[in-house]
């Protein structure tokens, strides 16, 4: 059973479906409603990508790189925390005649930090050496 409103709606539906895409355009002056297509400007950025069906790629920013670094450091800290919490057994540490007792995970963390500091100092010394050589070369 249909209502009068349904009959009105079915009468308004076109018999031929509307084609996908832009309407067909004939040559200039083909009719009163003829429209000439406007090509995209030559050399506009991203034109080749859009014509090939590829979306324009955005270049990463410094802030996005910072967020990636923050997320990566959070993951590293979580892994370190799990490592330390799983290695809480005491270990006696001897260094330069001193002795102390620390949880094993904490002792290994301190050893890793000390190694990173040594690597950073050696790298900083090398950078300073290269900068001095570059300044001498400019004179």
PDB file of C-alpha atoms in Angstrom, residues 3-89:
ATOM      1  CA  UNK A   3       0.432   6.819   0.232  1.00  0.00           C
ATOM      2  CA  UNK A   4      -0.111   9.826  -1.992  1.00  0.00           C
ATOM      3  CA  UNK A   5       3.265  11.157  -0.893  1.00  0.00           C
ATOM      4  CA  UNK A   6       5.039   8.009  -2.126  1.00  0.00           C
ATOM      5  CA  UNK A   7       3.392   8.392  -5.527  1.00  0.00           C
ATOM      6  CA  UNK A   8       4.627  11.973  -5.745  1.00  0.00           C
ATOM      7  CA  UNK A   9       8.180  10.887  -4.947  1.00  0.00           C
ATOM      8  CA  UNK A  10       8.267   8.056  -7.457  1.00  0.00           C
ATOM      9  CA  UNK A  11       7.059  10.376 -10.190  1.00  0.00           C
ATOM     10  CA  UNK A  12       9.966  12.740  -9.444  1.00  0.00           C
ATOM     11  CA  UNK A  13      12.640  10.006  -9.861  1.00  0.00           C
ATOM     12  CA  UNK A  14      14.286  10.246 -13.298  1.00  0.00           C
ATOM     13  CA  UNK A  15      14.013   7.230 -15.550  1.00  0.00           C
ATOM     14  CA  UNK A  16      17.668   7.329 -16.638  1.00  0.00           C
ATOM     15  CA  UNK A  17      20.198   7.289 -13.779  1.00  0.00           C
ATOM     16  CA  UNK A  18      22.529  10.250 -13.416  1.00  0.00           C
ATOM     17  CA  UNK A  19      25.958   9.287 -14.821  1.00  0.00           C
ATOM     18  CA  UNK A  20      29.016   9.493 -12.581  1.00  0.00           C
ATOM     19  CA  UNK A  21      31.627  12.066 -13.450  1.00  0.00           C
ATOM     20  CA  UNK A  22      31.490  15.405 -15.211  1.00  0.00           C
ATOM     21  CA  UNK A  23      28.823  16.087 -17.830  1.00  0.00           C
ATOM     22  CA  UNK A  24      29.712  15.513 -21.452  1.00  0.00           C
ATOM     23  CA  UNK A  25      30.875  18.704 -23.136  1.00  0.00           C
ATOM     24  CA  UNK A  26      30.605  19.336 -26.839  1.00  0.00           C
ATOM     25  CA  UNK A  27      32.691  21.683 -28.982  1.00  0.00           C
ATOM     26  CA  UNK A  28      32.459  25.441 -28.538  1.00  0.00           C
ATOM     27  CA  UNK A  29      29.115  26.845 -29.507  1.00  0.00           C
ATOM     28  CA  UNK A  30      27.461  23.411 -29.450  1.00  0.00           C
ATOM     29  CA  UNK A  31      24.427  24.783 -27.731  1.00  0.00           C
ATOM     30  CA  UNK A  32      23.105  27.455 -25.438  1.00  0.00           C
ATOM     31  CA  UNK A  33      24.375  25.669 -22.284  1.00  0.00           C
ATOM     32  CA  UNK A  34      27.724  24.469 -23.658  1.00  0.00           C
ATOM     33  CA  UNK A  35      30.559  24.931 -21.204  1.00  0.00           C
ATOM     34  CA  UNK A  36      34.231  24.671 -22.066  1.00  0.00           C
ATOM     35  CA  UNK A  37      36.275  22.689 -19.514  1.00  0.00           C
ATOM     36  CA  UNK A  38      39.090  24.607 -17.865  1.00  0.00           C
ATOM     37  CA  UNK A  39      42.341  22.577 -17.623  1.00  0.00           C
ATOM     38  CA  UNK A  40      44.386  22.864 -14.411  1.00  0.00           C
ATOM     39  CA  UNK A  41      47.261  25.337 -14.580  1.00  0.00           C
ATOM     40  CA  UNK A  42      50.453  23.832 -15.916  1.00  0.00           C
ATOM     41  CA  UNK A  43      53.109  23.273 -13.267  1.00  0.00           C
ATOM     42  CA  UNK A  44      50.800  23.708 -10.302  1.00  0.00           C
ATOM     43  CA  UNK A  45      52.043  21.758  -7.279  1.00  0.00           C
ATOM     44  CA  UNK A  46      50.594  18.291  -6.936  1.00  0.00           C
ATOM     45  CA  UNK A  47      48.940  18.310 -10.385  1.00  0.00           C
ATOM     46  CA  UNK A  48      50.736  15.161 -11.534  1.00  0.00           C
ATOM     47  CA  UNK A  49      49.887  13.375  -8.279  1.00  0.00           C
ATOM     48  CA  UNK A  50      46.217  14.282  -8.508  1.00  0.00           C
ATOM     49  CA  UNK A  51      45.995  13.307 -12.188  1.00  0.00           C
ATOM     50  CA  UNK A  52      47.544   9.922 -11.397  1.00  0.00           C
ATOM     51  CA  UNK A  53      45.007   9.399  -8.612  1.00  0.00           C
ATOM     52  CA  UNK A  54      47.532   9.844  -5.791  1.00  0.00           C
ATOM     53  CA  UNK A  55      46.631  12.181  -2.915  1.00  0.00           C
ATOM     54  CA  UNK A  56      49.053  15.009  -2.219  1.00  0.00           C
ATOM     55  CA  UNK A  57      51.647  13.975   0.385  1.00  0.00           C
ATOM     56  CA  UNK A  58      52.240  16.210   3.359  1.00  0.00           C
ATOM     57  CA  UNK A  59      55.808  16.803   4.432  1.00  0.00           C
ATOM     58  CA  UNK A  60      56.595  15.941   8.051  1.00  0.00           C
ATOM     59  CA  UNK A  61      57.107  18.906  10.379  1.00  0.00           C
ATOM     60  CA  UNK A  62      59.455  19.376  13.296  1.00  0.00           C
ATOM     61  CA  UNK A  63      56.599  19.069  15.740  1.00  0.00           C
ATOM     62  CA  UNK A  64      55.491  15.749  14.235  1.00  0.00           C
ATOM     63  CA  UNK A  65      59.075  14.517  14.549  1.00  0.00           C
ATOM     64  CA  UNK A  66      59.099  15.640  18.162  1.00  0.00           C
ATOM     65  CA  UNK A  67      55.897  13.728  18.866  1.00  0.00           C
ATOM     66  CA  UNK A  68      57.360  10.595  17.305  1.00  0.00           C
ATOM     67  CA  UNK A  69      60.460  10.997  19.508  1.00  0.00           C
ATOM     68  CA  UNK A  70      58.310  11.510  22.613  1.00  0.00           C
ATOM     69  CA  UNK A  71      56.257   8.392  21.866  1.00  0.00           C
ATOM     70  CA  UNK A  72      59.396   6.344  21.196  1.00  0.00           C
ATOM     71  CA  UNK A  73      60.974   7.532  24.459  1.00  0.00           C
ATOM     72  CA  UNK A  74      57.805   6.609  26.376  1.00  0.00           C
ATOM     73  CA  UNK A  75      58.024   3.080  24.961  1.00  0.00           C
ATOM     74  CA  UNK A  76      61.727   2.865  25.912  1.00  0.00           C
ATOM     75  CA  UNK A  77      60.979   4.080  29.450  1.00  0.00           C
ATOM     76  CA  UNK A  78      58.214   1.503  29.858  1.00  0.00           C
ATOM     77  CA  UNK A  79      60.595  -1.262  28.718  1.00  0.00           C
ATOM     78  CA  UNK A  80      63.255  -0.017  31.176  1.00  0.00           C
ATOM     79  CA  UNK A  81      60.732   0.094  34.007  1.00  0.00           C
ATOM     80  CA  UNK A  82      59.639  -3.480  33.300  1.00  0.00           C
ATOM     81  CA  UNK A  83      63.300  -4.570  33.174  1.00  0.00           C
ATOM     82  CA  UNK A  84      64.099  -2.921  36.507  1.00  0.00           C
ATOM     83  CA  UNK A  85      60.980  -4.289  38.204  1.00  0.00           C
ATOM     84  CA  UNK A  86      61.790  -7.828  37.025  1.00  0.00           C
ATOM     85  CA  UNK A  87      65.409  -7.612  38.254  1.00  0.00           C
ATOM     86  CA  UNK A  88      65.027  -6.477  41.860  1.00  0.00           C
ATOM     87  CA  UNK A  89      67.398  -9.024  43.367  1.00  0.00           C
TER      88      UNK A  89
END
